[in-house]
Amino acid sequence: MASAAAAGAPPGPAAPRSRKSVTGTRRTVAALFLLPALVLLGALVVYPIGYSLVRSFYNASGDGFAGVDNYKSLFTDDGIRTALKNNVIWVVFAPTVSTALGLVFAVLTERVRWGTAFKLVVFMPMAISMLAAGIIFRLVYDQDPDKGVANAVWVGVHDTFAQASAFPKAHPGRRSPLVAEGGGFVTRAAVHAGQPVTLPLVGVAPDQLPDGAEKAAAARPEPAKVTGTTWQDFTRGKGVGKLGAPDASEVGYAGMRIEAVKDGKVVASAKAAGDGTFTLPASADGARLRLPASNFKEPYNGVDWLGPALVTPSIIGAYVWMWAGFAMVLIAAGLAGVPRELLEAARVDGASEWQVFRKVTVPLLAPVLAVVVVTLMINVLKVFDLVFIIAPGSSQDDANVLALELYRKGFAESQPGIASAISVFLLLLVIPVMLFNIRRLRREVRR
């Protein structure tokens, strides 16, 4: 009976099958997907950092333990100290100027119709590599105003207010009545009224003569006046032309300044006409004629942008040209999210545009500005390309930065121990900035 009852009873619940945990499976799949990235991260990031850290404690040959000697060199080697000083200048000025310009561009272009086109133009340098930008600015900063745009503009502005000399290379030729004195030239003897004076010079290239220059003419004698001619006393061809007298192919020195000097004082002065002739009043009788040094001063050649004094600011200018567009785009994106009601409320309350910008717009953009500044700070700590390409060999030591010094120590001077110490030091400089950025991002997420 018991067996029959047991046979007729409904079956009980089946025992649970043993199966893998879903959570464990997901973790395994995730680990498999992450494995290639972790391998690459370890091979390309973790291993080089660890190897550089170990290598920084060894000497140049790698077979002797140097301890902290390589790190001591960071603060005793003149080249590294200059690089460290320049890196401080880069970190302070390059991110600040780039961010400030980006903020100004973003705010101003928000109200103009062609703002999008302007942003495109400002952002366009970001599409250029550092190598190309370095080559461009090496040409921009060329000392020759005929090649360098910066000096062409600078010299043009300078010459607008201070006219350059047309005769920088002029000097007396053979059997000349002129002798050198105080950067200029004076006649050997005194001159007298009614007796034309000849002041021949040579040394000015035909294409460098003033635009108003004409064929030289012999001065005519005038009673009670001192007349004369100053001209290019040179004719091509052996035995052609006559020294000390204007020939048919010779040109006058138009605009040459002539002074009559008695007892060290200028008693009269004149400027030569297009044919080189000039006339002085009777007061010049018995004086010596002087061609002052202002006639022969070298033309203004601009600023030595890549000289020791200005090379670092000049390269920072090239960096700002590239990265101001990056700052502008990020700040413009943040500006688009600023509540317009707050700006309008400030204007209704009587705030000027400058007050709205300074007390409303900038505080609201503070998180975006922090992102831009921190990003650029990390970027400039590693700057290498622009300095290496733009700075000429004569001033590269003055423009040196840590990344460039790392390259020079590791490859040019074969001191990998010091190069590794510099790389570790650079990592230590970047870490605080990165930690600040991570903490800031976490605060933003909590909000």
mmCIF file of N, CA and C in Angstrom, residues 330-392:
data_model
loop_
_atom_site.group_PDB
_atom_site.id
_atom_site.type_symbol
_atom_site.label_atom_id
_atom_site.label_comp_id
_atom_site.label_asym_id
_atom_site.label_seq_id
_atom_site.Cartn_x
_atom_site.Cartn_y
_atom_site.Cartn_z
ATOM 1 N N LEU A 330 36.686 75.238 -26.685
ATOM 2 C CA LEU A 330 36.188 74.696 -25.422
ATOM 3 C C LEU A 330 35.416 75.744 -24.626
ATOM 4 N N ILE A 331 35.954 76.956 -24.589
ATOM 5 C CA ILE A 331 35.282 78.015 -23.832
ATOM 6 C C ILE A 331 33.971 78.404 -24.506
ATOM 7 N N ALA A 332 33.940 78.414 -25.831
ATOM 8 C CA ALA A 332 32.696 78.720 -26.556
ATOM 9 C C ALA A 332 31.633 77.672 -26.262
ATOM 10 N N ALA A 333 32.050 76.399 -26.140
ATOM 11 C CA ALA A 333 31.097 75.344 -25.787
ATOM 12 C C ALA A 333 30.544 75.563 -24.383
ATOM 13 N N GLY A 334 31.419 75.958 -23.447
ATOM 14 C CA GLY A 334 30.944 76.253 -22.095
ATOM 15 C C GLY A 334 30.064 77.484 -22.062
ATOM 16 N N LEU A 335 30.375 78.460 -22.895
ATOM 17 C CA LEU A 335 29.606 79.695 -22.945
ATOM 18 C C LEU A 335 28.192 79.444 -23.462
ATOM 19 N N ALA A 336 28.065 78.454 -24.339
ATOM 20 C CA ALA A 336 26.739 78.139 -24.870
ATOM 21 C C ALA A 336 25.805 77.600 -23.779
ATOM 22 N N GLY A 337 26.391 77.039 -22.714
ATOM 23 C CA GLY A 337 25.574 76.503 -21.630
ATOM 24 C C GLY A 337 25.310 77.473 -20.498
ATOM 25 N N VAL A 338 25.825 78.702 -20.609
ATOM 26 C CA VAL A 338 25.593 79.705 -19.566
ATOM 27 C C VAL A 338 24.152 80.218 -19.669
ATOM 28 N N PRO A 339 23.407 80.206 -18.576
ATOM 29 C CA PRO A 339 22.015 80.705 -18.628
ATOM 30 C C PRO A 339 21.956 82.185 -19.016
ATOM 31 N N ARG A 340 21.259 82.474 -20.085
ATOM 32 C CA ARG A 340 21.171 83.859 -20.558
ATOM 33 C C ARG A 340 20.377 84.743 -19.589
ATOM 34 N N GLU A 341 19.519 84.099 -18.788
ATOM 35 C CA GLU A 341 18.723 84.875 -17.853
ATOM 36 C C GLU A 341 19.603 85.613 -16.846
ATOM 37 N N LEU A 342 20.706 84.962 -16.450
ATOM 38 C CA LEU A 342 21.602 85.592 -15.480
ATOM 39 C C LEU A 342 22.291 86.812 -16.089
ATOM 40 N N LEU A 343 22.692 86.679 -17.340
ATOM 41 C CA LEU A 343 23.345 87.811 -18.002
ATOM 42 C C LEU A 343 22.382 88.973 -18.182
ATOM 43 N N GLU A 344 21.158 88.640 -18.604
ATOM 44 C CA GLU A 344 20.166 89.705 -18.802
ATOM 45 C C GLU A 344 19.786 90.354 -17.480
ATOM 46 N N ALA A 345 19.701 89.551 -16.424
ATOM 47 C CA ALA A 345 19.365 90.100 -15.107
ATOM 48 C C ALA A 345 20.437 91.072 -14.636
ATOM 49 N N ALA A 346 21.708 90.728 -14.904
ATOM 50 C CA ALA A 346 22.792 91.626 -14.519
ATOM 51 C C ALA A 346 22.721 92.939 -15.300
ATOM 52 N N ARG A 347 22.377 92.847 -16.572
ATOM 53 C CA ARG A 347 22.270 94.064 -17.387
ATOM 54 C C ARG A 347 21.090 94.920 -16.921
ATOM 55 N N VAL A 348 19.986 94.260 -16.577
ATOM 56 C CA VAL A 348 18.824 95.003 -16.091
ATOM 57 C C VAL A 348 19.149 95.719 -14.781
ATOM 58 N N ASP A 349 19.967 95.102 -13.963
ATOM 59 C CA ASP A 349 20.359 95.707 -12.692
ATOM 60 C C ASP A 349 21.349 96.851 -12.864
ATOM 61 N N GLY A 350 21.739 97.140 -14.100
ATOM 62 C CA GLY A 350 22.606 98.283 -14.361
ATOM 63 C C GLY A 350 24.071 97.957 -14.534
ATOM 64 N N ALA A 351 24.412 96.691 -14.631
ATOM 65 C CA ALA A 351 25.819 96.322 -14.805
ATOM 66 C C ALA A 351 26.267 96.633 -16.229
ATOM 67 N N SER A 352 27.481 97.145 -16.356
ATOM 68 C CA SER A 352 28.048 97.390 -17.678
ATOM 69 C C SER A 352 28.486 96.060 -18.291
ATOM 70 N N GLU A 353 28.839 96.088 -19.586
ATOM 71 C CA GLU A 353 29.257 94.853 -20.251
ATOM 72 C C GLU A 353 30.524 94.299 -19.619
ATOM 73 N N TRP A 354 31.427 95.194 -19.226
ATOM 74 C CA TRP A 354 32.654 94.734 -18.576
ATOM 75 C C TRP A 354 32.339 94.082 -17.237
ATOM 76 N N GLN A 355 31.410 94.654 -16.471
ATOM 77 C CA GLN A 355 31.032 94.056 -15.191
ATOM 78 C C GLN A 355 30.332 92.715 -15.380
ATOM 79 N N VAL A 356 29.486 92.631 -16.404
ATOM 80 C CA VAL A 356 28.819 91.352 -16.699
ATOM 81 C C VAL A 356 29.860 90.290 -17.041
ATOM 82 N N PHE A 357 30.840 90.684 -17.855
ATOM 83 C CA PHE A 357 31.889 89.740 -18.251
ATOM 84 C C PHE A 357 32.716 89.299 -17.049
ATOM 85 N N ARG A 358 33.118 90.272 -16.220
ATOM 86 C CA ARG A 358 34.050 89.970 -15.125
ATOM 87 C C ARG A 358 33.381 89.280 -13.944
ATOM 88 N N LYS A 359 32.122 89.671 -13.626
ATOM 89 C CA LYS A 359 31.496 89.167 -12.400
ATOM 90 C C LYS A 359 30.439 88.097 -12.632
ATOM 91 N N VAL A 360 30.057 87.899 -13.903
ATOM 92 C CA VAL A 360 29.040 86.876 -14.173
ATOM 93 C C VAL A 360 29.578 85.813 -15.125
ATOM 94 N N THR A 361 30.037 86.256 -16.289
ATOM 95 C CA THR A 361 30.463 85.294 -17.310
ATOM 96 C C THR A 361 31.671 84.485 -16.860
ATOM 97 N N VAL A 362 32.722 85.166 -16.403
ATOM 98 C CA VAL A 362 33.948 84.455 -16.027
ATOM 99 C C VAL A 362 33.722 83.493 -14.857
ATOM 100 N N PRO A 363 33.029 83.893 -13.771
ATOM 101 C CA PRO A 363 32.781 82.914 -12.696
ATOM 102 C C PRO A 363 31.989 81.700 -13.166
ATOM 103 N N LEU A 364 30.998 81.905 -14.054
ATOM 104 C CA LEU A 364 30.231 80.765 -14.549
ATOM 105 C C LEU A 364 31.071 79.853 -15.435
ATOM 106 N N LEU A 365 32.089 80.423 -16.074
ATOM 107 C CA LEU A 365 32.958 79.628 -16.953
ATOM 108 C C LEU A 365 34.164 79.057 -16.212
ATOM 109 N N ALA A 366 34.252 79.259 -14.913
ATOM 110 C CA ALA A 366 35.425 78.821 -14.154
ATOM 111 C C ALA A 366 35.759 77.342 -14.350
ATOM 112 N N PRO A 367 34.761 76.411 -14.311
ATOM 113 C CA PRO A 367 35.109 74.999 -14.536
ATOM 114 C C PRO A 367 35.726 74.746 -15.914
ATOM 115 N N VAL A 368 35.183 75.395 -16.948
ATOM 116 C CA VAL A 368 35.729 75.216 -18.291
ATOM 117 C C VAL A 368 37.130 75.815 -18.385
ATOM 118 N N LEU A 369 37.304 76.994 -17.798
ATOM 119 C CA LEU A 369 38.624 77.617 -17.812
ATOM 120 C C LEU A 369 39.649 76.753 -17.098
ATOM 121 N N ALA A 370 39.235 76.100 -16.015
ATOM 122 C CA ALA A 370 40.146 75.208 -15.297
ATOM 123 C C ALA A 370 40.560 74.036 -16.176
ATOM 124 N N VAL A 371 39.615 73.472 -16.922
ATOM 125 C CA VAL A 371 39.931 72.355 -17.834
ATOM 126 C C VAL A 371 40.959 72.800 -18.868
ATOM 127 N N VAL A 372 40.741 73.960 -19.459
ATOM 128 C CA VAL A 372 41.641 74.449 -20.505
ATOM 129 C C VAL A 372 43.040 74.705 -19.943
ATOM 130 N N VAL A 373 43.111 75.393 -18.800
ATOM 131 C CA VAL A 373 44.407 75.729 -18.225
ATOM 132 C C VAL A 373 45.172 74.471 -17.844
ATOM 133 N N VAL A 374 44.514 73.530 -17.191
ATOM 134 C CA VAL A 374 45.187 72.296 -16.769
ATOM 135 C C VAL A 374 45.662 71.503 -17.983
ATOM 136 N N THR A 375 44.827 71.397 -19.006
ATOM 137 C CA THR A 375 45.218 70.667 -20.217
ATOM 138 C C THR A 375 46.442 71.298 -20.860
ATOM 139 N N LEU A 376 46.449 72.605 -20.961
ATOM 140 C CA LEU A 376 47.585 73.297 -21.578
ATOM 141 C C LEU A 376 48.832 73.226 -20.704
ATOM 142 N N MET A 377 48.665 73.216 -19.387
ATOM 143 C CA MET A 377 49.826 73.083 -18.507
ATOM 144 C C MET A 377 50.512 71.739 -18.711
ATOM 145 N N ILE A 378 49.721 70.679 -18.795
ATOM 146 C CA ILE A 378 50.297 69.356 -19.055
ATOM 147 C C ILE A 378 50.982 69.350 -20.418
ATOM 148 N N ASN A 379 50.366 70.020 -21.381
ATOM 149 C CA ASN A 379 50.904 70.042 -22.733
ATOM 150 C C ASN A 379 52.239 70.782 -22.804
ATOM 151 N N VAL A 380 52.339 71.934 -22.137
ATOM 152 C CA VAL A 380 53.574 72.714 -22.245
ATOM 153 C C VAL A 380 54.724 72.090 -21.459
ATOM 154 N N LEU A 381 54.425 71.279 -20.458
ATOM 155 C CA LEU A 381 55.504 70.600 -19.747
ATOM 156 C C LEU A 381 56.249 69.647 -20.671
ATOM 157 N N LYS A 382 55.581 69.197 -21.734
ATOM 158 C CA LYS A 382 56.189 68.240 -22.657
ATOM 159 C C LYS A 382 56.618 68.890 -23.965
ATOM 160 N N VAL A 383 56.557 70.226 -24.064
ATOM 161 C CA VAL A 383 56.842 70.880 -25.337
ATOM 162 C C VAL A 383 58.277 70.580 -25.777
ATOM 163 N N PHE A 384 58.409 70.222 -27.037
ATOM 164 C CA PHE A 384 59.715 69.851 -27.584
ATOM 165 C C PHE A 384 59.869 70.324 -29.030
ATOM 166 N N ASP A 385 58.866 70.012 -29.857
ATOM 167 C CA ASP A 385 58.974 70.222 -31.297
ATOM 168 C C ASP A 385 59.257 71.672 -31.655
ATOM 169 N N LEU A 386 58.456 72.585 -31.099
ATOM 170 C CA LEU A 386 58.597 73.994 -31.459
ATOM 171 C C LEU A 386 59.971 74.537 -31.072
ATOM 172 N N VAL A 387 60.435 74.189 -29.885
ATOM 173 C CA VAL A 387 61.734 74.686 -29.422
ATOM 174 C C VAL A 387 62.853 74.129 -30.288
ATOM 175 N N PHE A 388 62.770 72.860 -30.603
ATOM 176 C CA PHE A 388 63.817 72.197 -31.381
ATOM 177 C C PHE A 388 63.918 72.766 -32.792
ATOM 178 N N ILE A 389 62.764 73.112 -33.378
ATOM 179 C CA ILE A 389 62.748 73.557 -34.777
ATOM 180 C C ILE A 389 62.967 75.056 -34.899
ATOM 181 N N ILE A 390 62.302 75.851 -34.051
ATOM 182 C CA ILE A 390 62.357 77.305 -34.218
ATOM 183 C C ILE A 390 63.682 77.882 -33.736
ATOM 184 N N ALA A 391 64.157 77.455 -32.575
ATOM 185 C CA ALA A 391 65.376 78.053 -32.010
ATOM 186 C C ALA A 391 66.594 77.669 -32.846
ATOM 187 N N PRO A 392 67.351 78.649 -33.369
ATOM 188 C CA PRO A 392 68.579 78.316 -34.112
ATOM 189 C C PRO A 392 69.640 77.777 -33.170
#
